PDB file of C-alpha atoms in Angstrom:
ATOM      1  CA  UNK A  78      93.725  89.735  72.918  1.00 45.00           C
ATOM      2  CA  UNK A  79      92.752  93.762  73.511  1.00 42.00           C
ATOM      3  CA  UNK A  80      89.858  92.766  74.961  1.00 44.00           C
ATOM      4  CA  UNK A  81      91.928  90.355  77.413  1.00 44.00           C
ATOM      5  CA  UNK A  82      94.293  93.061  78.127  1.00 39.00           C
ATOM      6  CA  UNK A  83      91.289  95.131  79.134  1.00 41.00           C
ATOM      7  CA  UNK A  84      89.442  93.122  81.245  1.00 43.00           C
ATOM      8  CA  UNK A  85      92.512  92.208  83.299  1.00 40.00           C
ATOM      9  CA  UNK A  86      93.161  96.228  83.499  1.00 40.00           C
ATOM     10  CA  UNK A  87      89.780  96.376  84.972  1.00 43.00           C
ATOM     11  CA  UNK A  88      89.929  93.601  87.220  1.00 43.00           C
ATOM     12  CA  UNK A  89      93.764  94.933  88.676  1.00 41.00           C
ATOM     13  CA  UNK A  90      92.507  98.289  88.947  1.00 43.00           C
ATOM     14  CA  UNK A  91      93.093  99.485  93.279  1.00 42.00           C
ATOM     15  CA  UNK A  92      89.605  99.800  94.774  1.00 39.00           C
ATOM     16  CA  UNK A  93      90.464 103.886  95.239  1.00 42.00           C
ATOM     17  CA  UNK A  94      90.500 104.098  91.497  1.00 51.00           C
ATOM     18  CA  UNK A  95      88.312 107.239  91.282  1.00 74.00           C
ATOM     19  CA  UNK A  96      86.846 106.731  87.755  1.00 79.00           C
ATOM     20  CA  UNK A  97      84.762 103.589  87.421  1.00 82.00           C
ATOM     21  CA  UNK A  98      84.483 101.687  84.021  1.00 82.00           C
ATOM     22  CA  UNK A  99      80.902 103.362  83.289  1.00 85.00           C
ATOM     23  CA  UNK A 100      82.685 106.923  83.896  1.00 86.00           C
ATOM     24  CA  UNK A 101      85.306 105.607  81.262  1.00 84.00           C
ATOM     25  CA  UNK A 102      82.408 104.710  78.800  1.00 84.00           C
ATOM     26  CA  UNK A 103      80.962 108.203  79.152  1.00 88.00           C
ATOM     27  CA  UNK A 104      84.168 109.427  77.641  1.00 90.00           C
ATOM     28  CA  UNK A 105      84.618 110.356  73.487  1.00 89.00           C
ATOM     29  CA  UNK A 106      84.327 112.558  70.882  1.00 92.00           C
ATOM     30  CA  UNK A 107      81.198 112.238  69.632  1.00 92.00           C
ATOM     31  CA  UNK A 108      80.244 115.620  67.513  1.00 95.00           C
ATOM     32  CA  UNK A 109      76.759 116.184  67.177  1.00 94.00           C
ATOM     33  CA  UNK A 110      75.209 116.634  63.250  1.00 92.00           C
ATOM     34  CA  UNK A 111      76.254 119.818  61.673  1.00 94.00           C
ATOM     35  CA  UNK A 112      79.040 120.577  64.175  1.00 96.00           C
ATOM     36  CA  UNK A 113      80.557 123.853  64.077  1.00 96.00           C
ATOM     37  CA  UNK A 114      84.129 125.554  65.530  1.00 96.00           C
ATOM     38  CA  UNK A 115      82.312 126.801  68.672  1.00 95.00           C
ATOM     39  CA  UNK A 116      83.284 130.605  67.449  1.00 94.00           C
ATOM     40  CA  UNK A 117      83.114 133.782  69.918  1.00 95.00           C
ATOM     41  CA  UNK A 118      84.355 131.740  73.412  1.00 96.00           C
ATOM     42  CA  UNK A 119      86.476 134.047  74.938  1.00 96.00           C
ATOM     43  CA  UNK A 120      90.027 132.244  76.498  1.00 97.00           C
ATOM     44  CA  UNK A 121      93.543 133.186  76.701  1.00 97.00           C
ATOM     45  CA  UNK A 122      96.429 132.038  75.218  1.00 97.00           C
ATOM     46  CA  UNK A 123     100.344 130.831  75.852  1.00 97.00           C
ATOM     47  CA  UNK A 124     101.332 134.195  75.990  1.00 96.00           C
ATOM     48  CA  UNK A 125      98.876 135.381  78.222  1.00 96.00           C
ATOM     49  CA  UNK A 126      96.641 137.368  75.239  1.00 96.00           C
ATOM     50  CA  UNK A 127      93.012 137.122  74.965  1.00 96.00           C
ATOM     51  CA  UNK A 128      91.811 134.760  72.146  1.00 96.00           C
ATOM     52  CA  UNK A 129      88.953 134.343  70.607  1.00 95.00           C
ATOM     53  CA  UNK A 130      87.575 131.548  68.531  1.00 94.00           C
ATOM     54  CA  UNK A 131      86.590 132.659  65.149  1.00 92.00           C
ATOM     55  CA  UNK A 132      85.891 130.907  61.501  1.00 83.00           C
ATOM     56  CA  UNK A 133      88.551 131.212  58.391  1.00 79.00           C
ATOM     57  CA  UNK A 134      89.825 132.106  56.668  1.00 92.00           C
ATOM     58  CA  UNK A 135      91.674 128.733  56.915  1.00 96.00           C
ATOM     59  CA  UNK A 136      91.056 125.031  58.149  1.00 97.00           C
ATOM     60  CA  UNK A 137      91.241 124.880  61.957  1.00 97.00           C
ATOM     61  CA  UNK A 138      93.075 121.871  63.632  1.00 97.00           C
ATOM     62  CA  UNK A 139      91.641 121.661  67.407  1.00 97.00           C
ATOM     63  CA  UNK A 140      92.566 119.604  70.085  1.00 96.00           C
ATOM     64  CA  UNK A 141      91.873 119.287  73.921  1.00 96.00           C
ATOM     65  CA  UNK A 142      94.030 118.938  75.769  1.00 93.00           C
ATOM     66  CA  UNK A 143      95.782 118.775  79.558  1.00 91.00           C
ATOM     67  CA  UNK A 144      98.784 120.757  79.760  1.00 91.00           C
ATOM     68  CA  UNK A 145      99.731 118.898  83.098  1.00 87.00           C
ATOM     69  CA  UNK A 146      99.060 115.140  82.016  1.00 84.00           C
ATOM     70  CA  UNK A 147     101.664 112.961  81.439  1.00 79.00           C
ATOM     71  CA  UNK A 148     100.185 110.496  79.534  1.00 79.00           C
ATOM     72  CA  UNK A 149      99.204 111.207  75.541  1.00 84.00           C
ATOM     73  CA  UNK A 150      98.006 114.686  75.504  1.00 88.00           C
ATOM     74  CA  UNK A 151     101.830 116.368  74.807  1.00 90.00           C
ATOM     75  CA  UNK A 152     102.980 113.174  72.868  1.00 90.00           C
ATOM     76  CA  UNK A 153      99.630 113.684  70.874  1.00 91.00           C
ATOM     77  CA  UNK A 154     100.502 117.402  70.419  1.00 94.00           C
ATOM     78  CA  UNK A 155     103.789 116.203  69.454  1.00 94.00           C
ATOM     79  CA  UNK A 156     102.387 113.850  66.667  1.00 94.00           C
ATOM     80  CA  UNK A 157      99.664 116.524  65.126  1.00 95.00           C
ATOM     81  CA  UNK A 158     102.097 118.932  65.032  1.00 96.00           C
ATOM     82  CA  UNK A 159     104.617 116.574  63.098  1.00 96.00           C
ATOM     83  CA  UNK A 160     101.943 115.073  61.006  1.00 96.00           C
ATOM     84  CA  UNK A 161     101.409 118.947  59.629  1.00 97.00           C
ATOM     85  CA  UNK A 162     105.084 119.371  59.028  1.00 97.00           C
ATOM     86  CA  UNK A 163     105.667 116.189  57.598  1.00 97.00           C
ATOM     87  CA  UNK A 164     102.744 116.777  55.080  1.00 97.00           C
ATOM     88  CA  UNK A 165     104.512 120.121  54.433  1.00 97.00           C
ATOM     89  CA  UNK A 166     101.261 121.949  55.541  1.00 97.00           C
ATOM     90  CA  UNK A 167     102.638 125.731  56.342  1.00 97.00           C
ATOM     91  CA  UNK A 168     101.184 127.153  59.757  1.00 96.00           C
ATOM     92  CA  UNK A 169      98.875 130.163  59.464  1.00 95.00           C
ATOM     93  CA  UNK A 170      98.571 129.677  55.382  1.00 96.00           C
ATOM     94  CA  UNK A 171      97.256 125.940  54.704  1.00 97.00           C
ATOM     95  CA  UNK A 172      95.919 126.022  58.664  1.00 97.00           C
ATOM     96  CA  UNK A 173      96.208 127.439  62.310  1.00 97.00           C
ATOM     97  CA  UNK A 174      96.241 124.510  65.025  1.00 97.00           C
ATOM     98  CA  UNK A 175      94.665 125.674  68.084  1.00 97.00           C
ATOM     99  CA  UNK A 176      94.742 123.451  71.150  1.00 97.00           C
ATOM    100  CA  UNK A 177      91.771 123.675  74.349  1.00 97.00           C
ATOM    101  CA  UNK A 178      93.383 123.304  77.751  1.00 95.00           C
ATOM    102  CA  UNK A 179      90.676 120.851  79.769  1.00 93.00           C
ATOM    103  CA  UNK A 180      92.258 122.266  82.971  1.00 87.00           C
ATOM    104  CA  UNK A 181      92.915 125.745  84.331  1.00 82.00           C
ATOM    105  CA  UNK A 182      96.631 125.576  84.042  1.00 86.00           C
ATOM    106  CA  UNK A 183      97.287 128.580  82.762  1.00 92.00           C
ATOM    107  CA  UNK A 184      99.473 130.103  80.092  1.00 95.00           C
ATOM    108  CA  UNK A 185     102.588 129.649  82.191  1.00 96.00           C
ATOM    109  CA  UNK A 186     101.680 125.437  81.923  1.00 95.00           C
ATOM    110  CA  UNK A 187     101.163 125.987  78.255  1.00 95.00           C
ATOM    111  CA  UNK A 188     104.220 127.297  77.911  1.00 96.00           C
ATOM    112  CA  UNK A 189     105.981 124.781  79.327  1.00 95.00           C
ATOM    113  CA  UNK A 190     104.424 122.132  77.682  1.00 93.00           C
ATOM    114  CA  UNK A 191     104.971 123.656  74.237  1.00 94.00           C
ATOM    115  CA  UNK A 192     108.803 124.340  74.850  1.00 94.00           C
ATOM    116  CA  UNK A 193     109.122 120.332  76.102  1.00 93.00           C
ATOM    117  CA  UNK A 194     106.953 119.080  73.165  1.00 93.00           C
ATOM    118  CA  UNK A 195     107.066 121.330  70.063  1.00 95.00           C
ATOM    119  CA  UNK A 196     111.392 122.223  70.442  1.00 93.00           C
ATOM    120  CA  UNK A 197     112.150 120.177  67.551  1.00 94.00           C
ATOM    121  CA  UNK A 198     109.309 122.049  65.135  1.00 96.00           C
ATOM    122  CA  UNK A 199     109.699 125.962  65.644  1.00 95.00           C
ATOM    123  CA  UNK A 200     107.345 126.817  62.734  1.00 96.00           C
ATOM    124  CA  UNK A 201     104.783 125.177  64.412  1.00 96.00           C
ATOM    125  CA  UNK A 202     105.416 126.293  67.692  1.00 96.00           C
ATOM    126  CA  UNK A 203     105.199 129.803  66.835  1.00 95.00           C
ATOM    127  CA  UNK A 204     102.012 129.256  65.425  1.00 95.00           C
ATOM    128  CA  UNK A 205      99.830 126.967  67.535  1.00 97.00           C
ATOM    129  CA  UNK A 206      97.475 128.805  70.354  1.00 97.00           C
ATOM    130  CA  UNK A 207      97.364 126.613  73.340  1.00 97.00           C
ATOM    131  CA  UNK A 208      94.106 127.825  75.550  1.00 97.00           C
ATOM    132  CA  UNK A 209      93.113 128.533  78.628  1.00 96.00           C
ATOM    133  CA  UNK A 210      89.699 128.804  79.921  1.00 95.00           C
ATOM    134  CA  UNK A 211      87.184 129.410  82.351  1.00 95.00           C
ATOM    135  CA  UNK A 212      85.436 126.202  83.634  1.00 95.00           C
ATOM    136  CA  UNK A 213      82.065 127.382  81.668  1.00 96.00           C
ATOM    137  CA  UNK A 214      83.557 128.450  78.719  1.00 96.00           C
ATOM    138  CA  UNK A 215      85.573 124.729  78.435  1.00 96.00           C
ATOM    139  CA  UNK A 216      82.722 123.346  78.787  1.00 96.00           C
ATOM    140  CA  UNK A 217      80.463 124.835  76.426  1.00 97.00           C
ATOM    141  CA  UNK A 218      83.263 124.282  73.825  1.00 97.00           C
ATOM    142  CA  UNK A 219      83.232 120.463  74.685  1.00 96.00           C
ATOM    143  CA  UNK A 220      78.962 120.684  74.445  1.00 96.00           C
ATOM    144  CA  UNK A 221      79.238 122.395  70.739  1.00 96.00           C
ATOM    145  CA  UNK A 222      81.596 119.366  69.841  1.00 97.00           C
ATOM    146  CA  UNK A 223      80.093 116.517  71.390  1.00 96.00           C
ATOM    147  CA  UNK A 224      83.898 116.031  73.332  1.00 95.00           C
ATOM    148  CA  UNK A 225      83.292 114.351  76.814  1.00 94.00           C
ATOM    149  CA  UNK A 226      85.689 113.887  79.360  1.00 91.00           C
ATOM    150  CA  UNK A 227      85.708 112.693  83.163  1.00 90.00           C
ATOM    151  CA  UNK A 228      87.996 114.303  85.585  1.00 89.00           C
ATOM    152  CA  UNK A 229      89.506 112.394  88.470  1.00 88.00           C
ATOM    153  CA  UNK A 230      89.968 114.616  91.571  1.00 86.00           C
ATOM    154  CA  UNK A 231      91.745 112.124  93.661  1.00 84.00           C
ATOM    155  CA  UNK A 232      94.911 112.055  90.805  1.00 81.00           C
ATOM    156  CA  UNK A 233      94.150 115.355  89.174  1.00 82.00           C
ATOM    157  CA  UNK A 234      93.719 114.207  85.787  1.00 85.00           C
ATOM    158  CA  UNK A 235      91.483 113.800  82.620  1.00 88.00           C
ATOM    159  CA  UNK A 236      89.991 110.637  81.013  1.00 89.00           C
ATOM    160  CA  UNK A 237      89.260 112.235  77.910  1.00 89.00           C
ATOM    161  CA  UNK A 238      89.691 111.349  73.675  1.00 89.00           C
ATOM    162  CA  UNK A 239      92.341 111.966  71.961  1.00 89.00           C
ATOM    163  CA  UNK A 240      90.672 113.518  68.717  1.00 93.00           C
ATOM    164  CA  UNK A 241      91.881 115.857  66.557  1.00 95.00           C
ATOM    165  CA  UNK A 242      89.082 118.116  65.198  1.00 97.00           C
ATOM    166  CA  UNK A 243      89.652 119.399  61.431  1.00 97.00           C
ATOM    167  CA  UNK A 244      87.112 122.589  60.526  1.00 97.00           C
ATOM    168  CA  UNK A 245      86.092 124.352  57.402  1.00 97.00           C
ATOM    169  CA  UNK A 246      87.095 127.977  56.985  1.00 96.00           C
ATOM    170  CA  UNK A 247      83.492 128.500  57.490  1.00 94.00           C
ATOM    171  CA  UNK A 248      83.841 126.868  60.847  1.00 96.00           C
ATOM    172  CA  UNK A 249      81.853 123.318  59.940  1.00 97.00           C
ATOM    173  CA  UNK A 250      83.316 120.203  61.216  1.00 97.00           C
ATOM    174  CA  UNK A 251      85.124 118.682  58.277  1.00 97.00           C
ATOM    175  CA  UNK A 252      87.460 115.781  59.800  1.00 96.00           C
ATOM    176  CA  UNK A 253      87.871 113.538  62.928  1.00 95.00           C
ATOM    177  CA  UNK A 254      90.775 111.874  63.187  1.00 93.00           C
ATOM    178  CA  UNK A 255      93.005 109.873  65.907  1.00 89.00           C
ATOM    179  CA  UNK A 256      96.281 112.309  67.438  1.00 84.00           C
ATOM    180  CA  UNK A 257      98.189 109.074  68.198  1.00 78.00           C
ATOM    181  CA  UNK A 258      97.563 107.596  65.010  1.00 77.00           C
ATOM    182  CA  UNK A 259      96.912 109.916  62.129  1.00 87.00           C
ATOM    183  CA  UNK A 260      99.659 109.996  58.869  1.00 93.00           C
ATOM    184  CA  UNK A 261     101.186 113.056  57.107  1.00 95.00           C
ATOM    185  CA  UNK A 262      98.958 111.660  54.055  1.00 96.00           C
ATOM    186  CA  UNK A 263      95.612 111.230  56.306  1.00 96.00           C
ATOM    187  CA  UNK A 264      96.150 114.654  57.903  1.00 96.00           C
ATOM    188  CA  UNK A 265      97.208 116.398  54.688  1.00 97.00           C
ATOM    189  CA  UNK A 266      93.642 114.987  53.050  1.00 97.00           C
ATOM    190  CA  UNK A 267      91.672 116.275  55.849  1.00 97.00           C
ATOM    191  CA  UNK A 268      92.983 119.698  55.186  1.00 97.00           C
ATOM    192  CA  UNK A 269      92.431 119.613  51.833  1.00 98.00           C
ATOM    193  CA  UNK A 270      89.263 118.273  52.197  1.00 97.00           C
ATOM    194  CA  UNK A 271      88.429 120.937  55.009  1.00 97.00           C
ATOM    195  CA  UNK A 272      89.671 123.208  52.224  1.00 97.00           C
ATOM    196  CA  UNK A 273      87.012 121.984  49.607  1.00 97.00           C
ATOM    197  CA  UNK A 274      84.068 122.382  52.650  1.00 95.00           C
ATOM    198  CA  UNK A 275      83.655 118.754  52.946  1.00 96.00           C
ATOM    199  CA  UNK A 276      80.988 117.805  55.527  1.00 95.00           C
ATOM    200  CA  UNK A 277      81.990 115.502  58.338  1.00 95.00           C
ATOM    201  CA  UNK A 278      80.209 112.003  58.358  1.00 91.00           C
ATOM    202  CA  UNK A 279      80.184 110.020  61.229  1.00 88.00           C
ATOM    203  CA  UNK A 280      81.097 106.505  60.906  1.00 82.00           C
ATOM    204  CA  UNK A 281      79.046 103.874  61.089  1.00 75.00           C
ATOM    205  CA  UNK A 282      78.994 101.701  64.542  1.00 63.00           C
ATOM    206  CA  UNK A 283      81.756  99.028  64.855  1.00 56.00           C
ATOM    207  CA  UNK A 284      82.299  96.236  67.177  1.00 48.00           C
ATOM    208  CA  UNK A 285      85.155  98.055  68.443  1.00 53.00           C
ATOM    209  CA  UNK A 286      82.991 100.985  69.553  1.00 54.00           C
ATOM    210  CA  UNK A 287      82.722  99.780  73.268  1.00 51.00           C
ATOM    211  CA  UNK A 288      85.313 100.691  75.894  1.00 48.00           C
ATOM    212  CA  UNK A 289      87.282  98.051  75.356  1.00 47.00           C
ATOM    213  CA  UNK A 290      87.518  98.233  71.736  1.00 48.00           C
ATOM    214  CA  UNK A 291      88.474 103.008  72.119  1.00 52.00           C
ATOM    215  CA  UNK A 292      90.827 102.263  75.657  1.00 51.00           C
ATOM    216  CA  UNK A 293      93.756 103.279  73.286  1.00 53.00           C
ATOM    217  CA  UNK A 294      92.443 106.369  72.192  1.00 63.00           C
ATOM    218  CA  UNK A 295      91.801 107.491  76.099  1.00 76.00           C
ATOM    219  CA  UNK A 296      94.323 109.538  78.221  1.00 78.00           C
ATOM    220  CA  UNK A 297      93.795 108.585  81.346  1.00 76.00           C
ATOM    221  CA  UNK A 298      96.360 106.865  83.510  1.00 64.00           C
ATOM    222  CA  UNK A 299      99.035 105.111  81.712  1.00 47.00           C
ATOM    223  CA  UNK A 300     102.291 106.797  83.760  1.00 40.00           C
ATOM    224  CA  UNK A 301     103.323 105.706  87.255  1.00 35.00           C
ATOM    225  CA  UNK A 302     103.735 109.250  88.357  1.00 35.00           C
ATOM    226  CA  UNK A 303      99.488 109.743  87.895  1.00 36.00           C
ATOM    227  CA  UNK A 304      97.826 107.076  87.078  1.00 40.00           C
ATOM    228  CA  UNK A 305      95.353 105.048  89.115  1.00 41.00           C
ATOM    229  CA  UNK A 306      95.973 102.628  86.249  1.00 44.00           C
ATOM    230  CA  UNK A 307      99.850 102.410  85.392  1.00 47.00           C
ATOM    231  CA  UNK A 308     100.602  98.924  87.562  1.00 48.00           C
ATOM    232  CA  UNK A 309      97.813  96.998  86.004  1.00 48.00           C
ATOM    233  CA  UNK A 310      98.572  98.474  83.318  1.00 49.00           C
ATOM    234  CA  UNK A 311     102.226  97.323  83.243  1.00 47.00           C
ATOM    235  CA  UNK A 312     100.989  94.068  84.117  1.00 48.00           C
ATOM    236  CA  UNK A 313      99.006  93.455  81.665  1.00 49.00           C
ATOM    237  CA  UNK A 314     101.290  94.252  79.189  1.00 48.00           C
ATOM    238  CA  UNK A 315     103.362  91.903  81.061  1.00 55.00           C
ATOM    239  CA  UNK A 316     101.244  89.007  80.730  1.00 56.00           C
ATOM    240  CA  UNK A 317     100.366  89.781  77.443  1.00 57.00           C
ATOM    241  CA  UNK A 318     104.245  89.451  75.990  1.00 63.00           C
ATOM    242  CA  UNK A 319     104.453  86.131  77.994  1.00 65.00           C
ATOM    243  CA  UNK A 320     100.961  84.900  75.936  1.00 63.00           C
ATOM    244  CA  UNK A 321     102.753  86.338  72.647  1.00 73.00           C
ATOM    245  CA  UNK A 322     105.626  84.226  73.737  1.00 71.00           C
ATOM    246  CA  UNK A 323     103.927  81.291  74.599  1.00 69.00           C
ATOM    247  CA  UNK A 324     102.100  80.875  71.714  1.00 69.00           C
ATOM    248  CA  UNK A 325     105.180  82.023  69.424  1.00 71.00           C
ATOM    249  CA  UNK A 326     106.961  78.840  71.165  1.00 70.00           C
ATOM    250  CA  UNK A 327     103.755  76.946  70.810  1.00 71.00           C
ATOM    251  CA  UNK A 328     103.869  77.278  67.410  1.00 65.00           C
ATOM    252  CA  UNK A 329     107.285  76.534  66.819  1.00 69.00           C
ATOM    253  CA  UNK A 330     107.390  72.963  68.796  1.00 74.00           C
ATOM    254  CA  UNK A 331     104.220  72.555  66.249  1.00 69.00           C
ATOM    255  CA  UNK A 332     106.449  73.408  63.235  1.00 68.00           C
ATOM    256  CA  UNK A 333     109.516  71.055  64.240  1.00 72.00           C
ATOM    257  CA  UNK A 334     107.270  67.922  65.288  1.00 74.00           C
ATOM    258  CA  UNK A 335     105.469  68.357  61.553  1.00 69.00           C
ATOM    259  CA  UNK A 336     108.704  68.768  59.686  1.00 69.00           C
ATOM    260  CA  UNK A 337     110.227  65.122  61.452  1.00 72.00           C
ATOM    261  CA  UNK A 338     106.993  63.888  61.029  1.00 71.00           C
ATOM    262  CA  UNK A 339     107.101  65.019  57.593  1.00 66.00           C
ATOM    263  CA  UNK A 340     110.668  63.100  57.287  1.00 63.00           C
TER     264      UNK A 340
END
């Protein structure tokens, strides 16, 4: 059925879509072995103070991140943030989350997006750095971490993963995990395992590795106000409740014609 979905996406999609499906493939987070926290690159943060990336002497939670989408990047914010709290994880003791602006927003953008999406957890929005950079130093971050992500000029927006990168105090990659789908418990045993220096391993190749089986875990285009892909979208998800529907009343006329038959 996701695959369905997908391929009707695809086939929907206007003709002045600027990203194509191979520019869509090209997207993930795909750290390279013995990944480190990409430590000395220079940016500023929310507040307008210079920041620098450094190791320890706790786990790092990073993210990347457009301050302007409207799509998953605040929501996933939102949800990494929560996940911390909820595990009872205290900011700037048991970690420091530190989020990579993809775009050159600017601190006044990453303020705004923290006060929409982080008003409900102060402690955590005290503590998280959201960063901006120059172009070069953005992207040698996204080099050191294997992150690639393809930027649409014509809507002004990202197709990029929504990872959440988990480091050792000594800066090595511990944990990947999913922003839109990660638990209190799944987030609270990356830290700890981040904690104990516990190497990342990168999982073996699935059958939902292709671009239909890791569309949910891209930001790119799912809101009307942006996205090059928000009707099809929508329709899609249309058509797919009407097949859910169908084949829930499919089954039932089944059920009923077996129980008289059954009488």
């Amino acid at each position: 059925m996701r695959r369905a979905l997908f391929v009707l996406i695809l086939a929907a999609t206007p003709a002045w879509a600027a990203l194509t499906p191979a520019d869509l493939a090209r997207v993930g987070a795909t750290p390279p072995a013995g990944a480190v926290l990409p430590a000395g690159l220079g940016f500023v943060d929310q507040r307008g103070t210079p920041y620098r990336l450094a190791d320890g002497p706790m786990p790092t939670v990073l993210l990347f991140a457009d301050y302007s989408c409207k799509h998953i990047c605040g929501p996933g914010i939102t949800l990494t943030a929560g996940a911390l709290h909820d595990a009872r994880l205290v900011p700037e003791r048991d970690y420091r989350m530190v989020v990579i602006g993809l775009d050159g927003d600017g601190p006044a953008v990453a303020r705004q997006l923290l006060a929409e999406r982080l008003q409900s957890l102060p402690r955590e929005a005290q503590a998280v750095a959201l960063l901006t950079g120059a172009p070069a130093t953005i992207a040698a971050a996204e080099k050191a971490l294997g992150y690639h992500a393809e930027y649409d000029a014509q809507a002004d927006q990202f197709a990029h993963d929504a990872a959440i990168y988990v480091f050792a105090p000594g800066g090595a990659l511990s944990a990947l995990l999913p922003e839109t789908a990660s638990t209190a418990p799944q987030i609270a045993a990356a830290i700890a395992g981040a904690k104990a220096d516990a190497a990342y391993v990168a999982p073996t190749a699935r059958p939902d590795d292709s671009l239909a089986g890791r569309i949910s875990a891209i930001c790119y285009g799912l809101a009307a106000e942006h996205g090059v892909y928000a009707k099809p979208a929508i329709l899609a998800l249309r058509l797919g409740g009407v097949a859910i529907v169908a084949a829930l009343a499919g089954f039932l006329l089944w059920s009923l014609r077996r129980q008289r038959r059954a009488a």
